[in-house]
Amino acid sequence: MAAKSQKITGALITKGIQFSGFSSILFVLLIMFFLFYQGIPALFDVPLGDLFSQRWYPIESLYGIVPLILGSLIVTLGASLIAVPFGVITAIYIAEIAPRWLAEIMKPLVELLAGLPSVVLGFLGILIVSPFLRDVLNLPTGLTAFTGSLLLGGIAIPTIVSISEDALKNVPVSYRQGSYALGVTQWQTIWSVTVPAARRGILTAIMLGLGRTIGETMTVMMVTGNAPVMPASFMALFMPIRTMTATIASEMGEVAGGSPHYHVLFFIGLILFLFTLAVNIVVSRISTQQLKRSERILS
Amino acid sequence: MTKIPASGNASPVLKQLIFQQIGFSVVTALAILTVLPIIAVLVYIIYLGAPAISWEFLTAMPQNGMRSGGIWPAIVGTFYLTLGTAIFSVPLGVASAIYLSEYAPENRLTRLIRLAIINLAGVPSVVYGLFGLGLFVIFLNFGTSILSASLTLSIMTLPVIISTTEEALRAVPQSFRVVSVSLGATKWQTIRRIVLPQSTAGILTGVVLGLERAAGETAPILFTGAAFFLPRLPNSPLDATMALPYHLFVISTQVPGMPIQIQYGTVLVLVAFVVLMNIIATILRSRARARRSW
Amino acid sequence: MTDKIIVENFSLTYSDGTESLFDVDIHIPGNKITALIGPAGGGKSTFLRIFNRLNDLADVREVRGNVLIDDVDILDPELDVIALRRKIGIVFSRPLPLPLTIYQNVSYGLEIAGERNKNKLNAGVEHALQMAELWEEVKGRLFDSAYSLSGGQQQRLCLARTLALEPEIILLDEPTSALDPVATAKIESSLSELKNQYTIIIAPHNTQQAGRIADYVAFFLQGRMIEFSSVENIFTRPVDERTQDYISGKFG
């Protein structure tokens, strides 16, 4: 009796676990479905030429998303210029150079940065970074693409640091020892042996970090000035812009469900989703780690 | 730290070492420049936020268009949202990780699941908001509510919980599983009696980190459950709610004439929460390592 | 003599092609100690793991042939594997206590099998520990971690853990390879006691161990069973030249 009910419970639990295992696929499909379902009508509501025009002014039914896409790209580019060097260097420092005690202090701090809510960074951006930049660079406003880049750099850094550090740590010690044995200094070893050996991991780190950046919403909404204008030149980095994410976040609350504006916002969401999907597929191609569970042990 | 080759001409070696010393200094400086602002920000927030913190600030309703009074409903709201997220994401995430670590065969489907998880981790938070709006708020008709927001946050949190839990499960030596099975245990008995107890601390670390992220999110709840201002506490899962991060967004950008004190106080509460969760996670992690007798 | 286990034309291939078995035929008598000898990688571990279907957990590509225990086909996919594993215990080459207390390690199998009665559990644990000659050493600290024991004690705990289930067959995969000579001697003396009640199949740590404790010996080479005979025959009058060479230490 007991054994039988135990067997049934076991079987039920197993089924539940299997279903849970597949749930991630289900959720990705659901997300895709709703983005397509609500986003594709935008292509019928708004002529394609208008959709890819240069004016975003929904009140007059102008839904050109080009300035928003460029806004996202410019902020992400700026962020990468900050986050990539600082992130990779910090990872190298923690993994290869720092004394143990210092690394043990730095790692939790970087993790803490990863945990800071993006509104907190946005808040600090409004109160500290943006007035500072305005005064130092003598700008009409401190709420610019560059301000966003600076803060988004902070958001990408923890991802870049922790994944790069793992990659560096995974380089076999024997590589380094081989290099030292040839009389090469630690400094040269880092750049000519360790970093090249970890390049896949570091590349993954950079891509994931930037993937996070382009999807980041609250911080950019708070500090980039919310101006959906075409970035005209390089100087646009120091002017207000508006990203795709910020547009969705600030306008979705006010639109009527089913309106063209509503569909266009979903369409923008779809673009963002497909972009990150592409990034992630590339990343998983780069870092195909084959984990073999059923290796025979105990021999 | 440095290995100096015993042989060779002294001057190139010396040159190399000087070069190395300069390189190390530059890298150290850049790394410290990266980390220092984090400390500075913490100190700054504590310094400016601490004077605002009082019993009343934490436990009173906002008054006067949120320009005075406390942040109680936002704290309660974030608590409800985090709890709701935990209810959905922890069982599903842990079960999913058990599947991947203990059951999943090495095949196409499993690779697809892994790709799906990586993707879920990469979906922008505001896109989760859109998805929650489409599925939970409108399609399932849960409305703008704690339920909708919690479900949205759950799916967003899932990848964090799955990947940390899977890692914790895999850290349990395979030999324990073989021994348990050899003594007549079923797979599930082995998981429940040996594998899960051995990985609890690791799983909890992942849960804490996942929930920390969920609690700090704003974009996914913007259109799924967050209220600008509520004069009362929510009294059912189908009510909208205030939440700390959204409240901070509101009072720092949407309300003119907001006393800076209240803003800093709110930031401090939010940051204190994050720091606390991080400390808990760190303690759990070191426990997980210390417990291992194997 | 009765054949407890009959293996006919048995072949097994792993997905990665290593340590496979080819056309093994063997009749293993009950209540005796049968030793499997031969160079490492010859298929002894794999062969042992057939009987409690532990190979099910590994990447096995193909299995052919018949394995009968008490005339029951244990390769039958419909077979209750759990019941089979309770009937056939295994001790591994390294001491592998579960991350539990000493008591729980021994009671684990019983509890898994559904035994809830505290008195029966206590009695079962004590009896098993006594048979493994460990009781006197641990009776005062049954609720300490199993890892507080020495290596030899841990291995005897693993033996006790198996005995608690009152199996019919005990498989031992180089059980003394991680132990010092004193601990090895204790295990060997336990085994000689146990063979009256159990059928024991052991992959010994070395050929000498087979000579000390075995009644029958099977020589495995590169996945094939070369020769099976009484211990005297194998050591004094081996039929196959390869057995002769192995016994005399020409390779190993």
PDB file of N, CA and C in Angstrom, chain C residues 13-71:
ATOM      1  N   THR C  13      28.325  -2.497 -24.566  1.00  0.00           N
ATOM      2  CA  THR C  13      29.177  -1.461 -25.162  1.00  0.00           C
ATOM      3  C   THR C  13      28.799  -0.105 -24.588  1.00  0.00           C
ATOM      4  N   TYR C  14      29.795   0.656 -24.166  1.00  0.00           N
ATOM      5  CA  TYR C  14      29.551   2.027 -23.738  1.00  0.00           C
ATOM      6  C   TYR C  14      29.530   2.949 -24.953  1.00  0.00           C
ATOM      7  N   SER C  15      28.861   4.080 -24.776  1.00  0.00           N
ATOM      8  CA  SER C  15      28.785   5.038 -25.882  1.00  0.00           C
ATOM      9  C   SER C  15      30.166   5.483 -26.333  1.00  0.00           C
ATOM     10  N   ASP C  16      31.082   5.638 -25.388  1.00  0.00           N
ATOM     11  CA  ASP C  16      32.419   6.098 -25.780  1.00  0.00           C
ATOM     12  C   ASP C  16      33.334   4.921 -26.125  1.00  0.00           C
ATOM     13  N   GLY C  17      32.795   3.697 -26.083  1.00  0.00           N
ATOM     14  CA  GLY C  17      33.563   2.552 -26.544  1.00  0.00           C
ATOM     15  C   GLY C  17      34.552   1.966 -25.555  1.00  0.00           C
ATOM     16  N   THR C  18      34.631   2.539 -24.337  1.00  0.00           N
ATOM     17  CA  THR C  18      35.629   2.047 -23.391  1.00  0.00           C
ATOM     18  C   THR C  18      35.079   0.933 -22.523  1.00  0.00           C
ATOM     19  N   GLU C  19      35.941   0.110 -22.058  1.00  0.00           N
ATOM     20  CA  GLU C  19      35.677  -0.985 -21.125  1.00  0.00           C
ATOM     21  C   GLU C  19      34.383  -1.731 -21.426  1.00  0.00           C
ATOM     22  N   SER C  20      34.269  -2.180 -22.639  1.00  0.00           N
ATOM     23  CA  SER C  20      33.096  -2.951 -23.014  1.00  0.00           C
ATOM     24  C   SER C  20      33.310  -4.411 -22.649  1.00  0.00           C
ATOM     25  N   LEU C  21      32.255  -5.188 -22.740  1.00  0.00           N
ATOM     26  CA  LEU C  21      32.362  -6.625 -22.499  1.00  0.00           C
ATOM     27  C   LEU C  21      31.930  -7.364 -23.754  1.00  0.00           C
ATOM     28  N   PHE C  22      32.576  -8.533 -23.996  1.00  0.00           N
ATOM     29  CA  PHE C  22      32.255  -9.299 -25.200  1.00  0.00           C
ATOM     30  C   PHE C  22      31.969 -10.754 -24.829  1.00  0.00           C
ATOM     31  N   ASP C  23      30.794 -11.214 -25.189  1.00  0.00           N
ATOM     32  CA  ASP C  23      30.470 -12.643 -25.101  1.00  0.00           C
ATOM     33  C   ASP C  23      30.928 -13.323 -23.818  1.00  0.00           C
ATOM     34  N   VAL C  24      30.513 -12.791 -22.701  1.00  0.00           N
ATOM     35  CA  VAL C  24      30.924 -13.391 -21.433  1.00  0.00           C
ATOM     36  C   VAL C  24      29.958 -14.512 -21.056  1.00  0.00           C
ATOM     37  N   ASP C  25      30.520 -15.677 -20.744  1.00  0.00           N
ATOM     38  CA  ASP C  25      29.732 -16.810 -20.254  1.00  0.00           C
ATOM     39  C   ASP C  25      30.292 -17.219 -18.909  1.00  0.00           C
ATOM     40  N   ILE C  26      29.442 -17.275 -17.896  1.00  0.00           N
ATOM     41  CA  ILE C  26      29.961 -17.660 -16.584  1.00  0.00           C
ATOM     42  C   ILE C  26      28.812 -18.134 -15.705  1.00  0.00           C
ATOM     43  N   HIS C  27      29.091 -19.156 -14.918  1.00  0.00           N
ATOM     44  CA  HIS C  27      28.121 -19.643 -13.938  1.00  0.00           C
ATOM     45  C   HIS C  27      28.709 -19.423 -12.562  1.00  0.00           C
ATOM     46  N   ILE C  28      28.088 -18.572 -11.776  1.00  0.00           N
ATOM     47  CA  ILE C  28      28.665 -18.230 -10.479  1.00  0.00           C
ATOM     48  C   ILE C  28      27.899 -18.963  -9.381  1.00  0.00           C
ATOM     49  N   PRO C  29      28.627 -19.753  -8.579  1.00  0.00           N
ATOM     50  CA  PRO C  29      27.962 -20.545  -7.542  1.00  0.00           C
ATOM     51  C   PRO C  29      27.532 -19.695  -6.346  1.00  0.00           C
ATOM     52  N   GLY C  30      26.495 -20.139  -5.666  1.00  0.00           N
ATOM     53  CA  GLY C  30      25.999 -19.431  -4.491  1.00  0.00           C
ATOM     54  C   GLY C  30      26.862 -19.705  -3.266  1.00  0.00           C
ATOM     55  N   ASN C  31      26.787 -18.800  -2.291  1.00  0.00           N
ATOM     56  CA  ASN C  31      27.493 -18.926  -1.013  1.00  0.00           C
ATOM     57  C   ASN C  31      28.984 -19.220  -1.143  1.00  0.00           C
ATOM     58  N   LYS C  32      29.568 -18.627  -2.145  1.00  0.00           N
ATOM     59  CA  LYS C  32      31.013 -18.729  -2.319  1.00  0.00           C
ATOM     60  C   LYS C  32      31.543 -17.322  -2.611  1.00  0.00           C
ATOM     61  N   ILE C  33      32.844 -17.200  -2.516  1.00  0.00           N
ATOM     62  CA  ILE C  33      33.453 -15.941  -2.941  1.00  0.00           C
ATOM     63  C   ILE C  33      34.062 -16.160  -4.320  1.00  0.00           C
ATOM     64  N   THR C  34      33.570 -15.387  -5.277  1.00  0.00           N
ATOM     65  CA  THR C  34      34.133 -15.457  -6.619  1.00  0.00           C
ATOM     66  C   THR C  34      34.922 -14.184  -6.875  1.00  0.00           C
ATOM     67  N   ALA C  35      36.156 -14.338  -7.296  1.00  0.00           N
ATOM     68  CA  ALA C  35      36.990 -13.168  -7.533  1.00  0.00           C
ATOM     69  C   ALA C  35      37.155 -12.942  -9.035  1.00  0.00           C
ATOM     70  N   LEU C  36      37.062 -11.678  -9.449  1.00  0.00           N
ATOM     71  CA  LEU C  36      37.313 -11.338 -10.852  1.00  0.00           C
ATOM     72  C   LEU C  36      38.682 -10.683 -10.914  1.00  0.00           C
ATOM     73  N   ILE C  37      39.601 -11.348 -11.620  1.00  0.00           N
ATOM     74  CA  ILE C  37      40.942 -10.767 -11.697  1.00  0.00           C
ATOM     75  C   ILE C  37      41.257 -10.388 -13.133  1.00  0.00           C
ATOM     76  N   GLY C  38      42.326  -9.631 -13.277  1.00  0.00           N
ATOM     77  CA  GLY C  38      42.737  -9.213 -14.619  1.00  0.00           C
ATOM     78  C   GLY C  38      43.219  -7.777 -14.578  1.00  0.00           C
ATOM     79  N   PRO C  39      43.894  -7.340 -15.645  1.00  0.00           N
ATOM     80  CA  PRO C  39      44.433  -5.983 -15.672  1.00  0.00           C
ATOM     81  C   PRO C  39      43.313  -4.942 -15.630  1.00  0.00           C
ATOM     82  N   ALA C  40      43.674  -3.735 -15.205  1.00  0.00           N
ATOM     83  CA  ALA C  40      42.697  -2.648 -15.130  1.00  0.00           C
ATOM     84  C   ALA C  40      42.108  -2.381 -16.509  1.00  0.00           C
ATOM     85  N   GLY C  41      40.852  -1.993 -16.532  1.00  0.00           N
ATOM     86  CA  GLY C  41      40.208  -1.683 -17.803  1.00  0.00           C
ATOM     87  C   GLY C  41      39.741  -2.902 -18.559  1.00  0.00           C
ATOM     88  N   GLY C  42      39.813  -4.068 -17.920  1.00  0.00           N
ATOM     89  CA  GLY C  42      39.414  -5.298 -18.598  1.00  0.00           C
ATOM     90  C   GLY C  42      37.936  -5.596 -18.538  1.00  0.00           C
ATOM     91  N   GLY C  43      37.187  -4.777 -17.812  1.00  0.00           N
ATOM     92  CA  GLY C  43      35.740  -4.947 -17.781  1.00  0.00           C
ATOM     93  C   GLY C  43      35.217  -5.487 -16.465  1.00  0.00           C
ATOM     94  N   LYS C  44      36.092  -5.577 -15.431  1.00  0.00           N
ATOM     95  CA  LYS C  44      35.639  -6.157 -14.165  1.00  0.00           C
ATOM     96  C   LYS C  44      34.574  -5.287 -13.491  1.00  0.00           C
ATOM     97  N   SER C  45      34.845  -3.985 -13.429  1.00  0.00           N
ATOM     98  CA  SER C  45      33.876  -3.079 -12.787  1.00  0.00           C
ATOM     99  C   SER C  45      32.545  -3.097 -13.521  1.00  0.00           C
ATOM    100  N   THR C  46      32.634  -3.058 -14.829  1.00  0.00           N
ATOM    101  CA  THR C  46      31.416  -3.083 -15.630  1.00  0.00           C
ATOM    102  C   THR C  46      30.643  -4.374 -15.381  1.00  0.00           C
ATOM    103  N   PHE C  47      31.392  -5.482 -15.324  1.00  0.00           N
ATOM    104  CA  PHE C  47      30.762  -6.780 -15.113  1.00  0.00           C
ATOM    105  C   PHE C  47      30.026  -6.809 -13.768  1.00  0.00           C
ATOM    106  N   LEU C  48      30.693  -6.304 -12.735  1.00  0.00           N
ATOM    107  CA  LEU C  48      30.054  -6.276 -11.411  1.00  0.00           C
ATOM    108  C   LEU C  48      28.749  -5.494 -11.433  1.00  0.00           C
ATOM    109  N   ARG C  49      28.766  -4.385 -12.148  1.00  0.00           N
ATOM    110  CA  ARG C  49      27.615  -3.484 -12.131  1.00  0.00           C
ATOM    111  C   ARG C  49      26.440  -3.994 -12.973  1.00  0.00           C
ATOM    112  N   ILE C  50      26.639  -5.116 -13.669  1.00  0.00           N
ATOM    113  CA  ILE C  50      25.513  -5.688 -14.402  1.00  0.00           C
ATOM    114  C   ILE C  50      24.458  -6.166 -13.418  1.00  0.00           C
ATOM    115  N   PHE C  51      24.949  -6.803 -12.319  1.00  0.00           N
ATOM    116  CA  PHE C  51      24.026  -7.589 -11.501  1.00  0.00           C
ATOM    117  C   PHE C  51      23.017  -6.727 -10.752  1.00  0.00           C
ATOM    118  N   ASN C  52      23.411  -5.513 -10.377  1.00  0.00           N
ATOM    119  CA  ASN C  52      22.403  -4.648  -9.755  1.00  0.00           C
ATOM    120  C   ASN C  52      21.977  -3.538 -10.722  1.00  0.00           C
ATOM    121  N   ARG C  53      22.272  -3.749 -11.984  1.00  0.00           N
ATOM    122  CA  ARG C  53      21.841  -2.832 -13.057  1.00  0.00           C
ATOM    123  C   ARG C  53      22.320  -1.402 -12.802  1.00  0.00           C
ATOM    124  N   LEU C  54      23.476  -1.265 -12.195  1.00  0.00           N
ATOM    125  CA  LEU C  54      24.009   0.065 -11.943  1.00  0.00           C
ATOM    126  C   LEU C  54      24.525   0.686 -13.234  1.00  0.00           C
ATOM    127  N   ASN C  55      24.766  -0.176 -14.216  1.00  0.00           N
ATOM    128  CA  ASN C  55      25.168   0.346 -15.528  1.00  0.00           C
ATOM    129  C   ASN C  55      24.059   1.158 -16.174  1.00  0.00           C
ATOM    130  N   ASP C  56      22.837   1.007 -15.639  1.00  0.00           N
ATOM    131  CA  ASP C  56      21.733   1.816 -16.182  1.00  0.00           C
ATOM    132  C   ASP C  56      22.045   3.304 -16.074  1.00  0.00           C
ATOM    133  N   LEU C  57      22.861   3.667 -15.069  1.00  0.00           N
ATOM    134  CA  LEU C  57      23.165   5.083 -14.852  1.00  0.00           C
ATOM    135  C   LEU C  57      24.240   5.596 -15.799  1.00  0.00           C
ATOM    136  N   ALA C  58      24.969   4.669 -16.417  1.00  0.00           N
ATOM    137  CA  ALA C  58      26.069   5.095 -17.278  1.00  0.00           C
ATOM    138  C   ALA C  58      25.597   5.160 -18.736  1.00  0.00           C
ATOM    139  N   ASP C  59      26.462   5.639 -19.561  1.00  0.00           N
ATOM    140  CA  ASP C  59      26.152   5.785 -20.981  1.00  0.00           C
ATOM    141  C   ASP C  59      26.331   4.470 -21.712  1.00  0.00           C
ATOM    142  N   VAL C  60      25.372   3.598 -21.594  1.00  0.00           N
ATOM    143  CA  VAL C  60      25.508   2.303 -22.250  1.00  0.00           C
ATOM    144  C   VAL C  60      24.811   2.358 -23.595  1.00  0.00           C
ATOM    145  N   ARG C  61      25.517   1.921 -24.625  1.00  0.00           N
ATOM    146  CA  ARG C  61      24.924   1.978 -25.947  1.00  0.00           C
ATOM    147  C   ARG C  61      24.135   0.705 -26.242  1.00  0.00           C
ATOM    148  N   GLU C  62      24.727  -0.426 -25.872  1.00  0.00           N
ATOM    149  CA  GLU C  62      24.080  -1.669 -26.254  1.00  0.00           C
ATOM    150  C   GLU C  62      24.364  -2.776 -25.250  1.00  0.00           C
ATOM    151  N   VAL C  63      23.354  -3.581 -24.971  1.00  0.00           N
ATOM    152  CA  VAL C  63      23.527  -4.743 -24.102  1.00  0.00           C
ATOM    153  C   VAL C  63      22.913  -5.944 -24.805  1.00  0.00           C
ATOM    154  N   ARG C  64      23.668  -7.059 -24.847  1.00  0.00           N
ATOM    155  CA  ARG C  64      23.123  -8.285 -25.441  1.00  0.00           C
ATOM    156  C   ARG C  64      23.398  -9.468 -24.519  1.00  0.00           C
ATOM    157  N   GLY C  65      22.627 -10.529 -24.659  1.00  0.00           N
ATOM    158  CA  GLY C  65      22.864 -11.741 -23.879  1.00  0.00           C
ATOM    159  C   GLY C  65      21.887 -11.883 -22.732  1.00  0.00           C
ATOM    160  N   ASN C  66      22.131 -12.917 -21.899  1.00  0.00           N
ATOM    161  CA  ASN C  66      21.235 -13.193 -20.778  1.00  0.00           C
ATOM    162  C   ASN C  66      21.986 -13.153 -19.467  1.00  0.00           C
ATOM    163  N   VAL C  67      21.332 -12.591 -18.450  1.00  0.00           N
ATOM    164  CA  VAL C  67      21.865 -12.679 -17.102  1.00  0.00           C
ATOM    165  C   VAL C  67      20.732 -13.157 -16.212  1.00  0.00           C
ATOM    166  N   LEU C  68      20.903 -14.355 -15.636  1.00  0.00           N
ATOM    167  CA  LEU C  68      19.855 -14.914 -14.779  1.00  0.00           C
ATOM    168  C   LEU C  68      20.358 -14.985 -13.345  1.00  0.00           C
ATOM    169  N   ILE C  69      19.543 -14.490 -12.424  1.00  0.00           N
ATOM    170  CA  ILE C  69      19.836 -14.680 -11.010  1.00  0.00           C
ATOM    171  C   ILE C  69      18.674 -15.473 -10.438  1.00  0.00           C
ATOM    172  N   ASP C  70      18.954 -16.614  -9.858  1.00  0.00           N
ATOM    173  CA  ASP C  70      17.899 -17.522  -9.401  1.00  0.00           C
ATOM    174  C   ASP C  70      16.882 -17.742 -10.517  1.00  0.00           C
ATOM    175  N   ASP C  71      17.387 -17.909 -11.708  1.00  0.00           N
ATOM    176  CA  ASP C  71      16.573 -18.170 -12.903  1.00  0.00           C
ATOM    177  C   ASP C  71      15.665 -17.020 -13.320  1.00  0.00           C
TER     178      ASP C  71
END
